[in-house]
Amino acid sequence: MLSLTDIAEKPLRLTRRLNAEDGSVVVLRPLTHADSGHLADFLAALSPASRRFSTFDGYDLAHARELCDAIARYDKLRLVLEDGSSGLIVGLLEFSLALVPSDIARYRSAGIRLDESTDCRFGPTLADDHQGRGLGTLALPLVAETARLLGRTRIILWGGVRADNLRAVRYYEKNGFRPIGSFTEPDGSRSLDMMLDLDPGT
């Protein structure tokens, strides 16, 4: 089983070149301390719609530096999708190895007991001009592999998925996530909890 420190020290362990349907190449790899500038550019360019679906504490260089400074220090693992030609960050995939009380309570009410030793939270964000290009599906095998290497057998969505984000809901369903229940966001909108069961033998 890998630790977050292992990944930070040997990022090539989780680095893959992915060939997109349009012929372009993206690299999926762990976030590094040298990424703060490109990560800040990625966050700043997210549209209001994307920010509604993927919320961060900030969208500037200061927050990008916070994310880079947090590498292997807490319970989070962040992978980036890097454009193969420009080197720009076009996606951020986040894992959390900690569970929050609200998630635990919602899943318990649906008859599922979450366990920090086997479950993790996952949330992807793609640059606006890279959405709908199949990158999420390309990346999912490494997402599943990463969760297994971290000793996890189930993935839940980090903060759920907005019910009106139909493209994201279809993506999760197509890739094996099953709906668990729904809940109301502070703004009154509805979000869905979804879970992916991993087969440790595959």
JSON list of C-alpha atoms in Angstrom, two decimals:
[
{"chain": "A", "resi": 1, "resn": "MET", "atom": "CA", "xyz": [0.00, 0.00, 0.00]},
{"chain": "A", "resi": 2, "resn": "LEU", "atom": "CA", "xyz": [1.30, 3.45, -0.90]},
{"chain": "A", "resi": 3, "resn": "SER", "atom": "CA", "xyz": [1.37, 6.42, 1.45]},
{"chain": "A", "resi": 4, "resn": "LEU", "atom": "CA", "xyz": [0.98, 10.05, 0.43]},
{"chain": "A", "resi": 5, "resn": "THR", "atom": "CA", "xyz": [4.66, 10.51, 1.27]},
{"chain": "A", "resi": 6, "resn": "ASP", "atom": "CA", "xyz": [5.60, 7.64, -1.06]},
{"chain": "A", "resi": 7, "resn": "ILE", "atom": "CA", "xyz": [3.70, 9.32, -3.90]},
{"chain": "A", "resi": 8, "resn": "ALA", "atom": "CA", "xyz": [5.25, 12.74, -3.23]},
{"chain": "A", "resi": 9, "resn": "GLU", "atom": "CA", "xyz": [8.74, 11.22, -3.25]},
{"chain": "A", "resi": 10, "resn": "LYS", "atom": "CA", "xyz": [8.14, 9.10, -6.37]},
{"chain": "A", "resi": 11, "resn": "PRO", "atom": "CA", "xyz": [5.47, 10.83, -8.48]},
{"chain": "A", "resi": 12, "resn": "LEU", "atom": "CA", "xyz": [6.35, 8.76, -11.55]},
{"chain": "A", "resi": 13, "resn": "ARG", "atom": "CA", "xyz": [4.63, 5.84, -9.81]},
{"chain": "A", "resi": 14, "resn": "LEU", "atom": "CA", "xyz": [1.32, 7.50, -10.68]},
{"chain": "A", "resi": 15, "resn": "THR", "atom": "CA", "xyz": [2.25, 9.24, -13.92]},
{"chain": "A", "resi": 16, "resn": "ARG", "atom": "CA", "xyz": [0.54, 8.19, -17.16]},
{"chain": "A", "resi": 17, "resn": "ARG", "atom": "CA", "xyz": [0.35, 9.51, -20.74]},
{"chain": "A", "resi": 18, "resn": "LEU", "atom": "CA", "xyz": [-3.20, 9.44, -22.04]},
{"chain": "A", "resi": 19, "resn": "ASN", "atom": "CA", "xyz": [-4.20, 9.69, -25.69]},
{"chain": "A", "resi": 20, "resn": "ALA", "atom": "CA", "xyz": [-7.39, 11.70, -26.13]},
{"chain": "A", "resi": 21, "resn": "GLU", "atom": "CA", "xyz": [-9.96, 10.95, -28.83]},
{"chain": "A", "resi": 22, "resn": "ASP", "atom": "CA", "xyz": [-8.93, 14.07, -30.78]},
{"chain": "A", "resi": 23, "resn": "GLY", "atom": "CA", "xyz": [-5.32, 12.86, -31.01]},
{"chain": "A", "resi": 24, "resn": "SER", "atom": "CA", "xyz": [-3.95, 15.14, -28.31]},
{"chain": "A", "resi": 25, "resn": "VAL", "atom": "CA", "xyz": [-1.90, 13.82, -25.40]},
{"chain": "A", "resi": 26, "resn": "VAL", "atom": "CA", "xyz": [-2.40, 14.64, -21.73]},
{"chain": "A", "resi": 27, "resn": "VAL", "atom": "CA", "xyz": [-0.26, 13.57, -18.81]},
{"chain": "A", "resi": 28, "resn": "LEU", "atom": "CA", "xyz": [-1.90, 12.53, -15.56]},
{"chain": "A", "resi": 29, "resn": "ARG", "atom": "CA", "xyz": [0.47, 12.89, -12.63]},
{"chain": "A", "resi": 30, "resn": "PRO", "atom": "CA", "xyz": [0.63, 13.96, -8.97]},
{"chain": "A", "resi": 31, "resn": "LEU", "atom": "CA", "xyz": [0.64, 17.66, -8.19]},
{"chain": "A", "resi": 32, "resn": "THR", "atom": "CA", "xyz": [4.15, 18.93, -7.34]},
{"chain": "A", "resi": 33, "resn": "HIS", "atom": "CA", "xyz": [5.49, 21.97, -5.50]},
{"chain": "A", "resi": 34, "resn": "ALA", "atom": "CA", "xyz": [6.57, 23.47, -8.82]},
{"chain": "A", "resi": 35, "resn": "ASP", "atom": "CA", "xyz": [3.00, 23.58, -10.14]},
{"chain": "A", "resi": 36, "resn": "SER", "atom": "CA", "xyz": [1.71, 26.62, -8.26]},
{"chain": "A", "resi": 37, "resn": "GLY", "atom": "CA", "xyz": [1.89, 29.03, -11.22]},
{"chain": "A", "resi": 38, "resn": "HIS", "atom": "CA", "xyz": [0.18, 26.77, -13.73]},
{"chain": "A", "resi": 39, "resn": "LEU", "atom": "CA", "xyz": [-2.34, 25.66, -11.11]},
{"chain": "A", "resi": 40, "resn": "ALA", "atom": "CA", "xyz": [-3.20, 29.30, -10.39]},
{"chain": "A", "resi": 41, "resn": "ASP", "atom": "CA", "xyz": [-3.77, 29.89, -14.11]},
{"chain": "A", "resi": 42, "resn": "PHE", "atom": "CA", "xyz": [-6.05, 26.84, -14.25]},
{"chain": "A", "resi": 43, "resn": "LEU", "atom": "CA", "xyz": [-8.12, 27.94, -11.25]},
{"chain": "A", "resi": 44, "resn": "ALA", "atom": "CA", "xyz": [-8.41, 31.55, -12.42]},
{"chain": "A", "resi": 45, "resn": "ALA", "atom": "CA", "xyz": [-9.70, 30.48, -15.85]},
{"chain": "A", "resi": 46, "resn": "LEU", "atom": "CA", "xyz": [-12.59, 28.38, -14.50]},
{"chain": "A", "resi": 47, "resn": "SER", "atom": "CA", "xyz": [-15.94, 29.84, -15.53]},
{"chain": "A", "resi": 48, "resn": "PRO", "atom": "CA", "xyz": [-18.69, 30.71, -13.02]},
{"chain": "A", "resi": 49, "resn": "ALA", "atom": "CA", "xyz": [-20.52, 27.54, -14.08]},
{"chain": "A", "resi": 50, "resn": "SER", "atom": "CA", "xyz": [-17.48, 25.37, -13.41]},
{"chain": "A", "resi": 51, "resn": "ARG", "atom": "CA", "xyz": [-16.90, 27.11, -10.08]},
{"chain": "A", "resi": 52, "resn": "ARG", "atom": "CA", "xyz": [-20.47, 26.27, -9.07]},
{"chain": "A", "resi": 53, "resn": "PHE", "atom": "CA", "xyz": [-19.86, 22.59, -9.73]},
{"chain": "A", "resi": 54, "resn": "SER", "atom": "CA", "xyz": [-16.31, 22.52, -8.26]},
{"chain": "A", "resi": 55, "resn": "THR", "atom": "CA", "xyz": [-15.88, 24.90, -5.35]},
{"chain": "A", "resi": 56, "resn": "PHE", "atom": "CA", "xyz": [-12.47, 25.89, -4.01]},
{"chain": "A", "resi": 57, "resn": "ASP", "atom": "CA", "xyz": [-11.47, 28.23, -1.20]},
{"chain": "A", "resi": 58, "resn": "GLY", "atom": "CA", "xyz": [-9.83, 30.48, -3.79]},
{"chain": "A", "resi": 59, "resn": "TYR", "atom": "CA", "xyz": [-9.05, 30.75, -7.48]},
{"chain": "A", "resi": 60, "resn": "ASP", "atom": "CA", "xyz": [-5.76, 32.62, -7.38]},
{"chain": "A", "resi": 61, "resn": "LEU", "atom": "CA", "xyz": [-2.03, 32.13, -6.83]},
{"chain": "A", "resi": 62, "resn": "ALA", "atom": "CA", "xyz": [-2.36, 32.23, -3.06]},
{"chain": "A", "resi": 63, "resn": "HIS", "atom": "CA", "xyz": [-4.75, 29.26, -3.03]},
{"chain": "A", "resi": 64, "resn": "ALA", "atom": "CA", "xyz": [-2.69, 27.40, -5.63]},
{"chain": "A", "resi": 65, "resn": "ARG", "atom": "CA", "xyz": [0.33, 27.76, -3.34]},
{"chain": "A", "resi": 66, "resn": "GLU", "atom": "CA", "xyz": [-1.72, 26.47, -0.41]},
{"chain": "A", "resi": 67, "resn": "LEU", "atom": "CA", "xyz": [-2.62, 23.33, -2.37]},
{"chain": "A", "resi": 68, "resn": "CYS", "atom": "CA", "xyz": [0.99, 22.78, -3.39]},
{"chain": "A", "resi": 69, "resn": "ASP", "atom": "CA", "xyz": [2.26, 23.40, 0.15]},
{"chain": "A", "resi": 70, "resn": "ALA", "atom": "CA", "xyz": [-0.20, 20.78, 1.43]},
{"chain": "A", "resi": 71, "resn": "ILE", "atom": "CA", "xyz": [1.38, 17.94, -0.57]},
{"chain": "A", "resi": 72, "resn": "ALA", "atom": "CA", "xyz": [1.86, 14.89, 1.71]},
{"chain": "A", "resi": 73, "resn": "ARG", "atom": "CA", "xyz": [1.10, 17.01, 4.78]},
{"chain": "A", "resi": 74, "resn": "TYR", "atom": "CA", "xyz": [-2.56, 16.19, 5.34]},
{"chain": "A", "resi": 75, "resn": "ASP", "atom": "CA", "xyz": [-5.11, 13.66, 4.09]},
{"chain": "A", "resi": 76, "resn": "LYS", "atom": "CA", "xyz": [-5.33, 14.92, 0.49]},
{"chain": "A", "resi": 77, "resn": "LEU", "atom": "CA", "xyz": [-3.85, 13.64, -2.76]},
{"chain": "A", "resi": 78, "resn": "ARG", "atom": "CA", "xyz": [-4.15, 15.81, -5.85]},
{"chain": "A", "resi": 79, "resn": "LEU", "atom": "CA", "xyz": [-3.41, 14.71, -9.40]},
{"chain": "A", "resi": 80, "resn": "VAL", "atom": "CA", "xyz": [-3.24, 17.07, -12.36]},
{"chain": "A", "resi": 81, "resn": "LEU", "atom": "CA", "xyz": [-3.99, 16.60, -16.04]},
{"chain": "A", "resi": 82, "resn": "GLU", "atom": "CA", "xyz": [-1.29, 18.39, -18.03]},
{"chain": "A", "resi": 83, "resn": "ASP", "atom": "CA", "xyz": [-1.60, 19.22, -21.72]},
{"chain": "A", "resi": 84, "resn": "GLY", "atom": "CA", "xyz": [1.14, 17.30, -23.50]},
{"chain": "A", "resi": 85, "resn": "SER", "atom": "CA", "xyz": [2.04, 20.10, -25.91]},
{"chain": "A", "resi": 86, "resn": "SER", "atom": "CA", "xyz": [1.72, 23.27, -23.84]},
{"chain": "A", "resi": 87, "resn": "GLY", "atom": "CA", "xyz": [2.47, 21.89, -20.37]},
{"chain": "A", "resi": 88, "resn": "LEU", "atom": "CA", "xyz": [-0.57, 23.74, -19.01]},
{"chain": "A", "resi": 89, "resn": "ILE", "atom": "CA", "xyz": [-2.73, 22.19, -16.32]},
{"chain": "A", "resi": 90, "resn": "VAL", "atom": "CA", "xyz": [-6.16, 21.34, -17.74]},
{"chain": "A", "resi": 91, "resn": "GLY", "atom": "CA", "xyz": [-7.56, 19.23, -14.91]},
{"chain": "A", "resi": 92, "resn": "LEU", "atom": "CA", "xyz": [-7.34, 18.70, -11.16]},
{"chain": "A", "resi": 93, "resn": "LEU", "atom": "CA", "xyz": [-8.38, 15.38, -9.59]},
{"chain": "A", "resi": 94, "resn": "GLU", "atom": "CA", "xyz": [-8.65, 15.40, -5.81]},
{"chain": "A", "resi": 95, "resn": "PHE", "atom": "CA", "xyz": [-8.72, 12.53, -3.31]},
{"chain": "A", "resi": 96, "resn": "SER", "atom": "CA", "xyz": [-9.43, 12.86, 0.39]},
{"chain": "A", "resi": 97, "resn": "LEU", "atom": "CA", "xyz": [-8.62, 9.97, 2.70]},
{"chain": "A", "resi": 98, "resn": "ALA", "atom": "CA", "xyz": [-10.69, 11.52, 5.48]},
{"chain": "A", "resi": 99, "resn": "LEU", "atom": "CA", "xyz": [-14.46, 11.40, 5.77]},
{"chain": "A", "resi": 100, "resn": "VAL", "atom": "CA", "xyz": [-16.65, 14.23, 7.04]},
{"chain": "A", "resi": 101, "resn": "PRO", "atom": "CA", "xyz": [-19.56, 13.82, 9.48]},
{"chain": "A", "resi": 102, "resn": "SER", "atom": "CA", "xyz": [-22.18, 15.04, 6.99]},
{"chain": "A", "resi": 103, "resn": "ASP", "atom": "CA", "xyz": [-21.18, 12.37, 4.45]},
{"chain": "A", "resi": 104, "resn": "ILE", "atom": "CA", "xyz": [-21.12, 9.67, 7.13]},
{"chain": "A", "resi": 105, "resn": "ALA", "atom": "CA", "xyz": [-24.61, 10.65, 8.31]},
{"chain": "A", "resi": 106, "resn": "ARG", "atom": "CA", "xyz": [-26.14, 10.80, 4.81]},
{"chain": "A", "resi": 107, "resn": "TYR", "atom": "CA", "xyz": [-24.74, 7.44, 3.78]},
{"chain": "A", "resi": 108, "resn": "ARG", "atom": "CA", "xyz": [-25.78, 5.88, 7.08]},
{"chain": "A", "resi": 109, "resn": "SER", "atom": "CA", "xyz": [-29.35, 7.05, 6.46]},
{"chain": "A", "resi": 110, "resn": "ALA", "atom": "CA", "xyz": [-29.13, 5.23, 3.10]},
{"chain": "A", "resi": 111, "resn": "GLY", "atom": "CA", "xyz": [-28.02, 2.04, 4.86]},
{"chain": "A", "resi": 112, "resn": "ILE", "atom": "CA", "xyz": [-24.30, 2.34, 4.08]},
{"chain": "A", "resi": 113, "resn": "ARG", "atom": "CA", "xyz": [-21.64, 2.59, 6.76]},
{"chain": "A", "resi": 114, "resn": "LEU", "atom": "CA", "xyz": [-18.61, 4.50, 5.53]},
{"chain": "A", "resi": 115, "resn": "ASP", "atom": "CA", "xyz": [-15.17, 3.55, 6.85]},
{"chain": "A", "resi": 116, "resn": "GLU", "atom": "CA", "xyz": [-12.04, 5.72, 6.59]},
{"chain": "A", "resi": 117, "resn": "SER", "atom": "CA", "xyz": [-9.90, 2.61, 6.27]},
{"chain": "A", "resi": 118, "resn": "THR", "atom": "CA", "xyz": [-11.67, 1.48, 3.08]},
{"chain": "A", "resi": 119, "resn": "ASP", "atom": "CA", "xyz": [-13.39, 4.55, 1.63]},
{"chain": "A", "resi": 120, "resn": "CYS", "atom": "CA", "xyz": [-12.12, 7.76, 0.06]},
{"chain": "A", "resi": 121, "resn": "ARG", "atom": "CA", "xyz": [-13.66, 10.89, -1.44]},
{"chain": "A", "resi": 122, "resn": "PHE", "atom": "CA", "xyz": [-12.95, 11.93, -5.02]},
{"chain": "A", "resi": 123, "resn": "GLY", "atom": "CA", "xyz": [-13.67, 15.08, -7.00]},
{"chain": "A", "resi": 124, "resn": "PRO", "atom": "CA", "xyz": [-12.51, 16.04, -10.52]},
{"chain": "A", "resi": 125, "resn": "THR", "atom": "CA", "xyz": [-12.40, 19.49, -12.13]},
{"chain": "A", "resi": 126, "resn": "LEU", "atom": "CA", "xyz": [-11.63, 20.04, -15.81]},
{"chain": "A", "resi": 127, "resn": "ALA", "atom": "CA", "xyz": [-10.81, 23.28, -17.63]},
{"chain": "A", "resi": 128, "resn": "ASP", "atom": "CA", "xyz": [-13.86, 24.58, -19.47]},
{"chain": "A", "resi": 129, "resn": "ASP", "atom": "CA", "xyz": [-12.40, 23.93, -22.92]},
{"chain": "A", "resi": 130, "resn": "HIS", "atom": "CA", "xyz": [-11.48, 20.36, -21.97]},
{"chain": "A", "resi": 131, "resn": "GLN", "atom": "CA", "xyz": [-14.90, 19.29, -20.70]},
{"chain": "A", "resi": 132, "resn": "GLY", "atom": "CA", "xyz": [-16.85, 16.78, -22.78]},
{"chain": "A", "resi": 133, "resn": "ARG", "atom": "CA", "xyz": [-13.72, 15.47, -24.52]},
{"chain": "A", "resi": 134, "resn": "GLY", "atom": "CA", "xyz": [-13.56, 12.09, -22.78]},
{"chain": "A", "resi": 135, "resn": "LEU", "atom": "CA", "xyz": [-10.64, 12.95, -20.49]},
{"chain": "A", "resi": 136, "resn": "GLY", "atom": "CA", "xyz": [-12.55, 11.93, -17.37]},
{"chain": "A", "resi": 137, "resn": "THR", "atom": "CA", "xyz": [-13.20, 8.48, -18.78]},
{"chain": "A", "resi": 138, "resn": "LEU", "atom": "CA", "xyz": [-9.57, 8.15, -19.87]},
{"chain": "A", "resi": 139, "resn": "ALA", "atom": "CA", "xyz": [-8.39, 9.06, -16.38]},
{"chain": "A", "resi": 140, "resn": "LEU", "atom": "CA", "xyz": [-10.78, 6.82, -14.45]},
{"chain": "A", "resi": 141, "resn": "PRO", "atom": "CA", "xyz": [-8.67, 3.62, -14.60]},
{"chain": "A", "resi": 142, "resn": "LEU", "atom": "CA", "xyz": [-5.80, 5.48, -12.90]},
{"chain": "A", "resi": 143, "resn": "VAL", "atom": "CA", "xyz": [-8.24, 6.98, -10.42]},
{"chain": "A", "resi": 144, "resn": "ALA", "atom": "CA", "xyz": [-9.36, 3.47, -9.49]},
{"chain": "A", "resi": 145, "resn": "GLU", "atom": "CA", "xyz": [-5.77, 2.21, -9.40]},
{"chain": "A", "resi": 146, "resn": "THR", "atom": "CA", "xyz": [-4.76, 5.10, -7.15]},
{"chain": "A", "resi": 147, "resn": "ALA", "atom": "CA", "xyz": [-7.57, 4.37, -4.72]},
{"chain": "A", "resi": 148, "resn": "ARG", "atom": "CA", "xyz": [-6.55, 0.70, -4.55]},
{"chain": "A", "resi": 149, "resn": "LEU", "atom": "CA", "xyz": [-2.89, 1.59, -4.00]},
{"chain": "A", "resi": 150, "resn": "LEU", "atom": "CA", "xyz": [-4.02, 3.78, -1.10]},
{"chain": "A", "resi": 151, "resn": "GLY", "atom": "CA", "xyz": [-5.79, 0.76, 0.37]},
{"chain": "A", "resi": 152, "resn": "ARG", "atom": "CA", "xyz": [-9.31, 1.88, -0.52]},
{"chain": "A", "resi": 153, "resn": "THR", "atom": "CA", "xyz": [-12.07, -0.31, -1.96]},
{"chain": "A", "resi": 154, "resn": "ARG", "atom": "CA", "xyz": [-14.82, 2.29, -2.40]},
{"chain": "A", "resi": 155, "resn": "ILE", "atom": "CA", "xyz": [-14.91, 5.82, -3.80]},
{"chain": "A", "resi": 156, "resn": "ILE", "atom": "CA", "xyz": [-17.59, 8.36, -2.95]},
{"chain": "A", "resi": 157, "resn": "LEU", "atom": "CA", "xyz": [-18.04, 11.70, -4.67]},
{"chain": "A", "resi": 158, "resn": "TRP", "atom": "CA", "xyz": [-16.48, 14.62, -2.81]},
{"chain": "A", "resi": 159, "resn": "GLY", "atom": "CA", "xyz": [-19.47, 16.84, -2.00]},
{"chain": "A", "resi": 160, "resn": "GLY", "atom": "CA", "xyz": [-21.69, 14.78, -4.28]},
{"chain": "A", "resi": 161, "resn": "VAL", "atom": "CA", "xyz": [-22.60, 15.93, -7.79]},
{"chain": "A", "resi": 162, "resn": "ARG", "atom": "CA", "xyz": [-25.13, 18.62, -8.62]},
{"chain": "A", "resi": 163, "resn": "ALA", "atom": "CA", "xyz": [-28.27, 16.97, -9.96]},
{"chain": "A", "resi": 164, "resn": "ASP", "atom": "CA", "xyz": [-28.54, 19.58, -12.72]},
{"chain": "A", "resi": 165, "resn": "ASN", "atom": "CA", "xyz": [-24.98, 18.83, -13.89]},
{"chain": "A", "resi": 166, "resn": "LEU", "atom": "CA", "xyz": [-26.38, 16.22, -16.27]},
{"chain": "A", "resi": 167, "resn": "ARG", "atom": "CA", "xyz": [-23.14, 15.64, -18.17]},
{"chain": "A", "resi": 168, "resn": "ALA", "atom": "CA", "xyz": [-21.31, 14.80, -14.93]},
{"chain": "A", "resi": 169, "resn": "VAL", "atom": "CA", "xyz": [-24.12, 12.56, -13.69]},
{"chain": "A", "resi": 170, "resn": "ARG", "atom": "CA", "xyz": [-24.06, 10.62, -16.98]},
{"chain": "A", "resi": 171, "resn": "TYR", "atom": "CA", "xyz": [-20.27, 10.34, -16.76]},
{"chain": "A", "resi": 172, "resn": "TYR", "atom": "CA", "xyz": [-20.40, 8.84, -13.29]},
{"chain": "A", "resi": 173, "resn": "GLU", "atom": "CA", "xyz": [-23.20, 6.44, -14.19]},
{"chain": "A", "resi": 174, "resn": "LYS", "atom": "CA", "xyz": [-21.39, 5.32, -17.36]},
{"chain": "A", "resi": 175, "resn": "ASN", "atom": "CA", "xyz": [-18.27, 4.58, -15.32]},
{"chain": "A", "resi": 176, "resn": "GLY", "atom": "CA", "xyz": [-19.88, 2.45, -12.66]},
{"chain": "A", "resi": 177, "resn": "PHE", "atom": "CA", "xyz": [-20.87, 4.89, -9.92]},
{"chain": "A", "resi": 178, "resn": "ARG", "atom": "CA", "xyz": [-24.25, 4.08, -8.41]},
{"chain": "A", "resi": 179, "resn": "PRO", "atom": "CA", "xyz": [-26.63, 6.62, -6.89]},
{"chain": "A", "resi": 180, "resn": "ILE", "atom": "CA", "xyz": [-27.02, 6.44, -3.11]},
{"chain": "A", "resi": 181, "resn": "GLY", "atom": "CA", "xyz": [-29.35, 9.31, -2.33]},
{"chain": "A", "resi": 182, "resn": "SER", "atom": "CA", "xyz": [-29.84, 13.05, -2.68]},
{"chain": "A", "resi": 183, "resn": "PHE", "atom": "CA", "xyz": [-29.49, 16.09, -0.45]},
{"chain": "A", "resi": 184, "resn": "THR", "atom": "CA", "xyz": [-30.19, 19.80, -0.53]},
{"chain": "A", "resi": 185, "resn": "GLU", "atom": "CA", "xyz": [-27.38, 22.32, -0.96]},
{"chain": "A", "resi": 186, "resn": "PRO", "atom": "CA", "xyz": [-27.33, 25.63, 1.00]},
{"chain": "A", "resi": 187, "resn": "ASP", "atom": "CA", "xyz": [-28.65, 27.42, -2.10]},
{"chain": "A", "resi": 188, "resn": "GLY", "atom": "CA", "xyz": [-31.67, 25.09, -2.23]},
{"chain": "A", "resi": 189, "resn": "SER", "atom": "CA", "xyz": [-30.48, 23.03, -5.20]},
{"chain": "A", "resi": 190, "resn": "ARG", "atom": "CA", "xyz": [-30.27, 19.24, -5.16]},
{"chain": "A", "resi": 191, "resn": "SER", "atom": "CA", "xyz": [-27.11, 17.13, -5.25]},
{"chain": "A", "resi": 192, "resn": "LEU", "atom": "CA", "xyz": [-26.62, 13.39, -5.55]},
{"chain": "A", "resi": 193, "resn": "ASP", "atom": "CA", "xyz": [-24.41, 11.07, -3.52]},
{"chain": "A", "resi": 194, "resn": "MET", "atom": "CA", "xyz": [-22.80, 8.39, -5.69]},
{"chain": "A", "resi": 195, "resn": "MET", "atom": "CA", "xyz": [-20.39, 5.55, -4.93]},
{"chain": "A", "resi": 196, "resn": "LEU", "atom": "CA", "xyz": [-18.03, 3.34, -6.92]},
{"chain": "A", "resi": 197, "resn": "ASP", "atom": "CA", "xyz": [-17.24, -0.14, -5.57]},
{"chain": "A", "resi": 198, "resn": "LEU", "atom": "CA", "xyz": [-13.77, -1.30, -6.58]},
{"chain": "A", "resi": 199, "resn": "ASP", "atom": "CA", "xyz": [-12.85, -4.90, -7.22]},
{"chain": "A", "resi": 200, "resn": "PRO", "atom": "CA", "xyz": [-9.45, -5.27, -5.53]},
{"chain": "A", "resi": 201, "resn": "GLY", "atom": "CA", "xyz": [-8.64, -8.12, -7.88]},
{"chain": "A", "resi": 202, "resn": "THR", "atom": "CA", "xyz": [-8.75, -6.07, -11.08]}
]
